[in-house]
Tab-separated table of C-alpha atoms and ligand atoms in Angstrom:
chain	number	residue	atom	x	y	z
A	1	MET	CA	102.605	120.023	103.294
A	2	LYS	CA	104.741	116.957	102.670
A	3	ALA	CA	106.952	115.421	105.316
A	4	THR	CA	110.462	115.116	103.958
A	5	LEU	CA	111.079	111.475	104.639
A	6	ALA	CA	114.180	110.047	103.033
A	7	PRO	CA	113.332	106.811	101.211
A	8	SER	CA	115.348	104.779	103.700
A	9	SER	CA	113.368	106.239	106.584
A	10	LEU	CA	110.147	105.626	104.771
A	11	ILE	CA	108.723	103.230	107.266
A	12	SER	CA	111.205	103.527	110.044
A	13	LEU	CA	108.859	105.171	112.524
A	14	PRO	CA	107.641	102.871	115.282
A	15	ARG	CA	104.134	101.644	114.513
A	16	HIS	CA	102.542	103.102	117.651
A	17	LYS	CA	103.791	106.526	116.541
A	18	VAL	CA	102.810	106.421	112.899
A	19	SER	CA	99.289	105.297	113.661
A	20	SER	CA	98.659	108.405	115.690
A	21	LEU	CA	100.619	110.914	113.640
A	22	ARG	CA	97.679	113.118	112.803
A	23	SER	CA	94.047	113.011	113.701
A	24	PRO	CA	91.683	113.206	110.717
A	25	SER	CA	90.163	116.471	111.915
A	26	LEU	CA	93.603	118.076	112.126
A	27	PHE	CA	94.779	117.202	108.685
A	28	LEU	CA	91.416	117.826	107.120
A	29	GLN	CA	91.855	121.483	107.919
A	30	SER	CA	94.845	121.540	105.628
A	31	GLN	CA	92.768	120.631	102.567
A	32	ARG	CA	93.545	123.170	99.888
A	33	PRO	CA	91.110	124.357	97.261
A	34	SER	CA	91.659	122.597	93.956
A	35	SER	CA	90.054	121.782	90.675
A	36	ALA	CA	87.891	118.725	90.774
A	37	LEU	CA	86.780	115.986	88.486
A	38	MET	CA	83.580	115.581	90.422
A	39	THR	CA	81.539	113.933	87.690
A	40	THR	CA	81.725	113.549	83.961
A	41	THR	CA	79.254	116.375	83.693
A	42	ALA	CA	81.323	118.618	85.906
A	43	ALA	CA	84.441	117.693	83.962
A	44	SER	CA	82.771	118.584	80.701
A	45	ARG	CA	82.003	121.981	82.144
A	46	GLY	CA	85.726	122.425	82.789
A	47	SER	CA	87.640	122.677	86.054
A	48	VAL	CA	85.611	123.600	89.039
A	49	ALA	CA	87.269	126.013	91.437
A	50	MET	CA	86.454	124.870	94.931
A	51	THR	CA	84.686	127.356	97.108
A	52	ALA	CA	85.039	127.502	100.874
A	53	ALA	CA	81.772	125.594	101.091
A	54	ALA	CA	83.143	122.861	98.842
A	55	THR	CA	86.307	122.649	100.938
A	56	SER	CA	84.300	122.223	104.102
A	57	SER	CA	82.161	119.613	102.388
A	58	VAL	CA	85.389	117.706	101.645
A	59	GLU	CA	86.241	117.931	105.337
A	60	ALA	CA	82.803	116.659	106.296
A	61	LEU	CA	83.101	113.822	103.773
A	62	GLN	CA	86.499	112.759	105.075
A	63	GLU	CA	85.378	112.877	108.688
A	64	GLY	CA	82.412	110.742	107.660
A	65	ILE	CA	84.731	108.243	105.934
A	66	ALA	CA	86.976	108.031	109.004
A	67	GLU	CA	84.000	107.498	111.323
A	68	PHE	CA	82.428	104.959	108.963
A	69	TYR	CA	85.567	102.813	108.925
A	70	ASN	CA	86.265	103.351	112.625
A	71	GLU	CA	82.856	101.860	113.319
A	72	THR	CA	82.555	99.145	110.691
A	73	SER	CA	86.059	97.682	110.262
A	74	GLY	CA	85.890	95.413	113.328
A	75	LEU	CA	82.624	93.903	112.156
A	76	TRP	CA	83.966	93.350	108.646
A	77	GLU	CA	87.133	91.727	109.955
A	78	GLU	CA	85.194	89.442	112.301
A	79	ILE	CA	83.066	88.089	109.482
A	80	TRP	CA	85.151	88.535	106.322
A	81	GLY	CA	88.749	88.893	107.469
A	82	ASP	CA	91.342	91.514	106.631
A	83	HIS	CA	90.554	92.163	102.948
A	84	MET	CA	87.901	94.861	102.628
A	85	HIS	CA	87.305	94.502	98.910
A	86	HIS	CA	85.414	92.468	96.315
A	87	GLY	CA	86.484	88.943	95.375
A	88	PHE	CA	87.365	87.973	91.795
A	89	TYR	CA	85.293	85.036	90.514
A	90	ASP	CA	84.981	83.194	87.228
A	91	PRO	CA	82.111	84.782	85.301
A	92	ASP	CA	78.781	82.951	85.646
A	93	SER	CA	80.096	80.879	88.552
A	94	SER	CA	76.938	79.609	90.188
A	95	VAL	CA	78.729	77.585	92.879
A	96	GLN	CA	77.874	78.610	96.445
A	97	LEU	CA	81.295	79.180	97.897
A	98	SER	CA	82.387	78.543	101.466
A	99	ASP	CA	83.912	81.345	103.568
A	100	SER	CA	87.387	80.219	102.562
A	101	GLY	CA	86.286	80.257	98.914
A	102	HIS	CA	85.418	83.935	99.231
A	103	ARG	CA	88.699	84.692	100.923
A	104	GLU	CA	90.489	82.973	98.054
A	105	ALA	CA	88.479	85.128	95.643
A	106	GLN	CA	89.705	88.246	97.465
A	107	ILE	CA	93.320	87.083	97.189
A	108	ARG	CA	92.652	86.279	93.554
A	109	MET	CA	91.502	89.890	93.093
A	110	ILE	CA	94.965	91.050	94.218
A	111	GLU	CA	96.717	88.519	91.991
A	112	GLU	CA	94.580	89.308	88.925
A	113	SER	CA	95.175	93.033	89.443
A	114	LEU	CA	98.950	92.563	89.627
A	115	ARG	CA	98.852	90.315	86.560
A	116	PHE	CA	96.708	92.780	84.600
A	117	ALA	CA	99.196	95.537	85.371
A	118	GLY	CA	102.115	93.381	84.285
A	119	VAL	CA	103.544	93.092	87.784
A	120	THR	CA	104.570	89.472	88.127
A	121	GLU	CA	106.314	87.431	90.759
A	122	GLU	CA	109.546	87.500	88.768
A	123	GLU	CA	109.476	91.266	88.941
A	124	LYS	CA	112.153	91.922	91.529
A	125	LYS	CA	111.901	95.633	90.924
A	126	ILE	CA	109.107	96.061	93.444
A	127	LYS	CA	111.012	97.195	96.507
A	128	ARG	CA	108.745	99.901	97.855
A	129	VAL	CA	104.976	99.957	97.813
A	130	VAL	CA	102.348	102.456	98.956
A	131	ASP	CA	98.843	101.167	99.689
A	132	VAL	CA	96.566	104.169	99.250
A	133	GLY	CA	93.371	103.655	101.242
A	134	CYS	CA	94.747	100.577	102.989
A	135	GLY	CA	91.864	99.470	105.213
A	136	ILE	CA	93.352	97.172	107.841
A	137	GLY	CA	96.272	96.369	105.572
A	138	GLY	CA	95.279	93.082	103.910
A	139	SER	CA	96.739	94.058	100.526
A	140	SER	CA	99.879	95.608	102.057
A	141	ARG	CA	100.783	92.522	104.053
A	142	TYR	CA	100.049	90.215	101.116
A	143	ILE	CA	102.044	92.247	98.594
A	144	ALA	CA	104.930	92.896	101.005
A	145	SER	CA	105.228	89.161	101.660
A	146	LYS	CA	104.946	88.274	97.999
A	147	PHE	CA	107.663	90.654	96.816
A	148	GLY	CA	109.736	90.953	99.987
A	149	ALA	CA	109.046	94.678	99.683
A	150	GLU	CA	108.647	97.423	102.228
A	151	CYS	CA	105.163	98.801	102.242
A	152	ILE	CA	103.391	101.738	103.810
A	153	GLY	CA	99.632	102.019	103.965
A	154	ILE	CA	97.546	105.133	104.482
A	155	THR	CA	93.946	105.413	105.629
A	156	LEU	CA	91.702	108.123	107.050
A	157	SER	CA	90.652	105.872	109.917
A	158	PRO	CA	92.851	105.824	113.053
A	159	VAL	CA	91.139	102.588	114.133
A	160	GLN	CA	92.157	100.927	110.864
A	161	ALA	CA	95.750	102.228	111.013
A	162	LYS	CA	96.173	100.860	114.542
A	163	ARG	CA	94.623	97.498	113.726
A	164	ALA	CA	96.709	97.210	110.531
A	165	ASN	CA	99.906	97.864	112.516
A	166	ASP	CA	98.883	95.395	115.226
A	167	LEU	CA	98.194	92.685	112.653
A	168	ALA	CA	101.559	93.297	110.967
A	169	THR	CA	103.330	93.086	114.320
A	170	ALA	CA	101.463	89.903	115.258
A	171	GLN	CA	102.263	88.251	111.929
A	172	SER	CA	105.883	89.306	112.179
A	173	LEU	CA	106.182	87.984	115.712
A	174	SER	CA	104.651	84.679	114.763
A	175	HIS	CA	107.373	84.470	112.067
A	176	LYS	CA	104.844	83.602	109.427
A	177	THR	CA	106.293	86.375	107.296
A	178	PRO	CA	108.884	89.072	107.972
A	179	LEU	CA	106.510	92.008	108.093
A	180	ASP	CA	108.629	94.402	110.118
A	181	ARG	CA	108.955	96.639	107.055
A	182	VAL	CA	105.217	97.154	106.740
A	183	SER	CA	103.540	100.048	108.507
A	184	PHE	CA	100.395	102.111	108.443
A	185	GLN	CA	99.446	105.655	109.257
A	186	VAL	CA	96.574	108.096	109.104
A	187	ALA	CA	97.078	110.320	106.063
A	188	ASP	CA	95.127	111.780	103.193
A	189	ALA	CA	95.497	110.221	99.746
A	190	LEU	CA	95.002	113.680	98.252
A	191	GLU	CA	98.000	115.069	100.153
A	192	GLN	CA	100.275	112.150	100.775
A	193	PRO	CA	103.079	112.704	103.283
A	194	PHE	CA	105.725	111.308	100.939
A	195	GLU	CA	108.455	112.637	98.715
A	196	ASP	CA	108.078	112.577	94.956
A	197	GLY	CA	108.970	109.463	92.969
A	198	ILE	CA	109.732	106.878	95.642
A	199	PHE	CA	107.305	103.964	95.157
A	200	ASP	CA	107.778	101.155	92.628
A	201	LEU	CA	104.155	100.151	93.074
A	202	VAL	CA	101.300	102.524	93.882
A	203	TRP	CA	98.299	100.440	94.886
A	204	SER	CA	94.764	101.693	95.374
A	205	MET	CA	92.244	98.920	95.987
A	206	GLU	CA	88.691	100.236	96.309
A	207	SER	CA	89.544	103.627	97.732
A	208	GLY	CA	89.222	105.778	94.583
A	209	GLU	CA	85.444	105.862	94.931
A	210	HIS	CA	85.866	107.837	98.169
A	211	MET	CA	87.955	110.586	96.542
A	212	PRO	CA	86.099	113.876	96.031
A	213	ASP	CA	88.682	115.149	93.542
A	214	LYS	CA	89.672	112.425	91.084
A	215	ALA	CA	92.158	114.654	89.241
A	216	LYS	CA	94.023	115.458	92.439
A	217	PHE	CA	93.869	111.820	93.525
A	218	VAL	CA	95.447	110.609	90.280
A	219	LYS	CA	98.052	113.399	90.347
A	220	GLU	CA	99.130	112.325	93.842
A	221	LEU	CA	99.392	108.677	92.789
A	222	VAL	CA	101.577	109.729	89.868
A	223	ARG	CA	103.661	112.120	91.972
A	224	VAL	CA	104.704	109.483	94.520
A	225	ALA	CA	105.353	106.779	91.879
A	226	ALA	CA	109.013	106.191	91.021
A	227	PRO	CA	110.058	106.601	87.381
A	228	GLY	CA	109.089	103.294	85.747
A	229	GLY	CA	106.783	102.518	88.670
A	230	ARG	CA	103.357	100.948	88.207
A	231	ILE	CA	100.081	102.427	89.336
A	232	ILE	CA	97.073	100.193	89.949
A	233	ILE	CA	93.629	101.636	90.630
A	234	VAL	CA	90.801	99.179	91.269
A	235	THR	CA	87.606	101.051	91.925
A	236	TRP	CA	83.852	101.438	91.719
A	237	CYS	CA	82.861	103.456	88.661
A	238	HIS	CA	79.696	104.407	86.875
A	239	ARG	CA	79.221	103.206	83.297
A	240	ASN	CA	80.989	105.055	80.501
A	241	LEU	CA	78.729	107.663	78.918
A	242	SER	CA	77.947	107.088	75.282
A	243	GLN	CA	78.864	109.647	72.674
A	244	GLY	CA	76.726	112.753	72.962
A	245	GLU	CA	75.476	111.752	76.411
A	246	GLU	CA	76.154	114.532	78.928
A	247	ALA	CA	75.211	112.767	82.140
A	248	LEU	CA	73.692	109.622	83.585
A	249	GLN	CA	69.934	109.201	83.429
A	250	PRO	CA	68.145	110.739	86.440
A	251	TRP	CA	67.118	107.295	87.762
A	252	GLU	CA	70.729	106.121	87.521
A	253	GLN	CA	72.003	109.188	89.358
A	254	ASN	CA	69.335	108.712	91.968
A	255	LEU	CA	70.439	105.124	92.604
A	256	LEU	CA	74.088	106.184	92.967
A	257	ASP	CA	73.147	109.077	95.259
A	258	ARG	CA	71.457	106.667	97.664
A	259	ILE	CA	74.598	104.504	97.771
A	260	CYS	CA	76.866	107.541	98.167
A	261	LYS	CA	75.002	108.728	101.228
A	262	THR	CA	75.496	105.538	103.227
A	263	PHE	CA	78.996	104.644	102.099
A	264	TYR	CA	80.392	108.210	102.285
A	265	LEU	CA	81.138	108.489	98.585
A	266	PRO	CA	81.274	111.695	96.564
A	267	ALA	CA	80.159	111.774	92.917
A	268	TRP	CA	81.462	108.865	90.845
A	269	CYS	CA	83.250	108.892	87.501
A	270	SER	CA	83.735	106.305	84.766
A	271	THR	CA	86.788	104.231	83.804
A	272	SER	CA	87.104	106.412	80.674
A	273	ASP	CA	87.409	109.458	82.901
A	274	TYR	CA	90.339	107.817	84.691
A	275	VAL	CA	91.946	106.918	81.362
A	276	ASP	CA	91.536	110.540	80.190
A	277	LEU	CA	93.197	111.779	83.377
A	278	LEU	CA	96.142	109.392	82.978
A	279	GLN	CA	96.530	110.310	79.317
A	280	SER	CA	96.550	114.000	80.201
A	281	LEU	CA	99.526	113.268	82.492
A	282	SER	CA	101.398	111.386	79.737
A	283	LEU	CA	101.463	108.064	81.564
A	284	GLN	CA	102.499	104.952	79.623
A	285	ASP	CA	100.929	101.558	79.023
A	286	ILE	CA	97.503	102.752	80.172
A	287	LYS	CA	95.039	99.858	80.372
A	288	CYS	CA	91.588	99.450	81.798
A	289	ALA	CA	89.026	96.685	82.088
A	290	ASP	CA	85.507	96.168	83.312
A	291	TRP	CA	85.476	93.342	85.864
A	292	SER	CA	81.826	93.738	86.853
A	293	GLU	CA	80.996	90.181	85.784
A	294	ASN	CA	83.874	88.834	87.838
A	295	VAL	CA	82.653	90.411	91.049
A	296	ALA	CA	78.944	89.570	90.654
A	297	PRO	CA	78.834	86.870	93.381
A	298	PHE	CA	80.353	89.196	95.994
A	299	TRP	CA	77.472	91.330	97.326
A	300	PRO	CA	74.966	88.441	97.433
A	301	ALA	CA	77.543	86.570	99.537
A	302	VAL	CA	78.028	89.553	101.881
A	303	ILE	CA	74.266	89.812	102.331
A	304	ARG	CA	74.033	86.082	103.095
A	305	THR	CA	76.653	86.410	105.850
A	306	ALA	CA	74.874	89.477	107.260
A	307	LEU	CA	71.690	87.411	107.545
A	308	THR	CA	73.278	84.646	109.623
A	309	TRP	CA	72.758	84.704	113.386
A	310	LYS	CA	76.379	85.758	113.944
A	311	GLY	CA	76.070	88.399	111.240
A	312	LEU	CA	72.895	89.897	112.664
A	313	VAL	CA	74.170	90.016	116.239
A	314	SER	CA	77.485	91.592	115.165
A	315	LEU	CA	75.637	94.085	112.994
A	316	LEU	CA	73.384	95.210	115.828
A	317	ARG	CA	76.379	95.535	118.154
A	318	SER	CA	78.396	97.479	115.633
A	319	GLY	CA	76.033	100.455	115.256
A	320	MET	CA	73.898	102.525	112.904
A	321	LYS	CA	76.503	103.072	110.176
A	322	SER	CA	76.942	99.320	109.792
A	323	ILE	CA	73.196	98.730	109.762
A	324	LYS	CA	72.673	101.433	107.138
A	325	GLY	CA	75.552	99.932	105.128
A	326	ALA	CA	73.909	96.507	105.219
A	327	LEU	CA	70.573	97.950	104.091
A	328	THR	CA	72.309	99.623	101.138
A	329	MET	CA	73.970	96.443	99.831
A	330	PRO	CA	70.984	95.416	97.650
A	331	LEU	CA	71.385	98.739	95.805
A	332	MET	CA	74.907	97.695	94.795
A	333	ILE	CA	73.497	94.487	93.323
A	334	GLU	CA	70.807	96.484	91.511
A	335	GLY	CA	73.418	98.928	90.186
A	336	TYR	CA	75.560	96.127	88.750
A	337	LYS	CA	72.555	94.285	87.312
A	338	LYS	CA	71.281	97.413	85.578
A	339	GLY	CA	74.750	98.249	84.257
A	340	VAL	CA	75.032	101.594	86.078
A	341	ILE	CA	77.824	100.445	88.400
A	342	LYS	CA	81.010	99.070	86.921
A	343	PHE	CA	83.888	97.469	88.747
A	344	GLY	CA	86.911	98.921	87.005
A	345	ILE	CA	90.647	98.389	86.971
A	346	ILE	CA	92.872	101.080	85.517
A	347	THR	CA	96.653	100.640	85.375
A	348	CYS	CA	99.629	102.465	83.907
A	349	GLN	CA	103.349	103.015	84.196
A	350	LYS	CA	105.168	106.240	84.992
A	351	PRO	CA	107.702	107.050	82.269
A	352	LEU	CA	111.379	106.516	83.156
B	1	SAH	N1	92.129	98.846	100.226
B	1	SAH	C1	91.595	98.251	101.426
B	1	SAH	C2	90.431	99.013	102.027
B	1	SAH	C3	89.296	99.457	101.122
B	1	SAH	S1	88.077	100.363	102.045
B	1	SAH	C4	91.252	96.812	101.161
B	1	SAH	O1	91.101	96.448	100.004
B	1	SAH	O2	91.153	96.050	102.117
B	1	SAH	C5	88.450	102.062	101.598
B	1	SAH	C6	89.661	102.637	102.287
B	1	SAH	O3	89.947	103.900	101.682
B	1	SAH	C7	89.529	102.918	103.786
B	1	SAH	O4	90.667	102.458	104.440
B	1	SAH	C8	89.474	104.454	103.871
B	1	SAH	O5	89.991	105.001	105.050
B	1	SAH	C9	90.359	104.799	102.697
B	1	SAH	N2	90.212	106.183	102.226
B	1	SAH	C10	89.134	106.804	101.728
B	1	SAH	N3	89.413	108.078	101.422
B	1	SAH	C11	90.713	108.288	101.735
B	1	SAH	C12	91.601	109.398	101.671
B	1	SAH	N4	91.225	110.570	101.216
B	1	SAH	N5	92.859	109.219	102.113
B	1	SAH	C13	93.297	108.038	102.583
B	1	SAH	N6	92.501	106.937	102.663
B	1	SAH	C14	91.227	107.062	102.252
């Protein structure tokens, strides 16, 4: 069920209210059965009608995601700041960067993504932005400041939504940037509480990998985009299958399964699968790229910070999900090195 918010009232709710609009367990019950692009293999078998068991596994997944980010976001922010995504580096850069160097690489990721999608600073058309899977709002605040746009972020984690709103308020109050038109709430990307066609920019930075139904995810992104609006999906993918290949190799699937378990990810898809989905919806200017080489220094850097004294103490304080997450990081490096994991960007424009 969609809330009927008029565009002008898009982010007019006070932050303390929007952050507690719905608890994850409440809105998870409203998940409706749907077809799913679960994996390339599943897609090739045609649409999969979700059974009651599948629906409840979506609920369990989403509760897991909410709990994971409730527990780990504070630790991430303490060590890495408010951007919970890979940095963008020059390929083959062997320089050991400082903390601020990595932060710059994360900002560069946002800038490169906007550039790739053809959204430039001159583009005054970006008035309203939705940040789908917003974390603690790093992208939202950055993009809102850059374009002077209003921005609303959605996440499954109530802890993240509250922190994101607090950070926006603090930055607004300190007059660094006028962020009073930025807000965050708990909501599901697969059933967004927005009217059709209201966002000039639909932004999804590293949340697509959490979506159990890629077709529904993409449909929702397209639905809320304004005519002429841009959609940017930056996400973890598996490699494209070669012609005649039906599925990943068993060892590749096994590697991904181990990562999925810790990071609360359903089955992955490839960038080609996203392109196919966008083409099937008649989107324009569809582009994709493999940025795996540009993100290579990221996970080694995260592991290095986890192994510092501060990192280890924070990790132990934070809890089991964080510890398991840290132990899984080397698998991400292995996945990239072996070419199973790809860091993909997929962008397009909704026809006018
Ligand atoms: N884009 C942010 C955070 C990435 S972490 C950043 O770059 O900093 C992944 C985010 O996706 C988390 O905030 C998580 O809550 C969100 N997410 C995962 N599945 C979601 C869903 N179904 N609906 C809304 N948000 C979701």
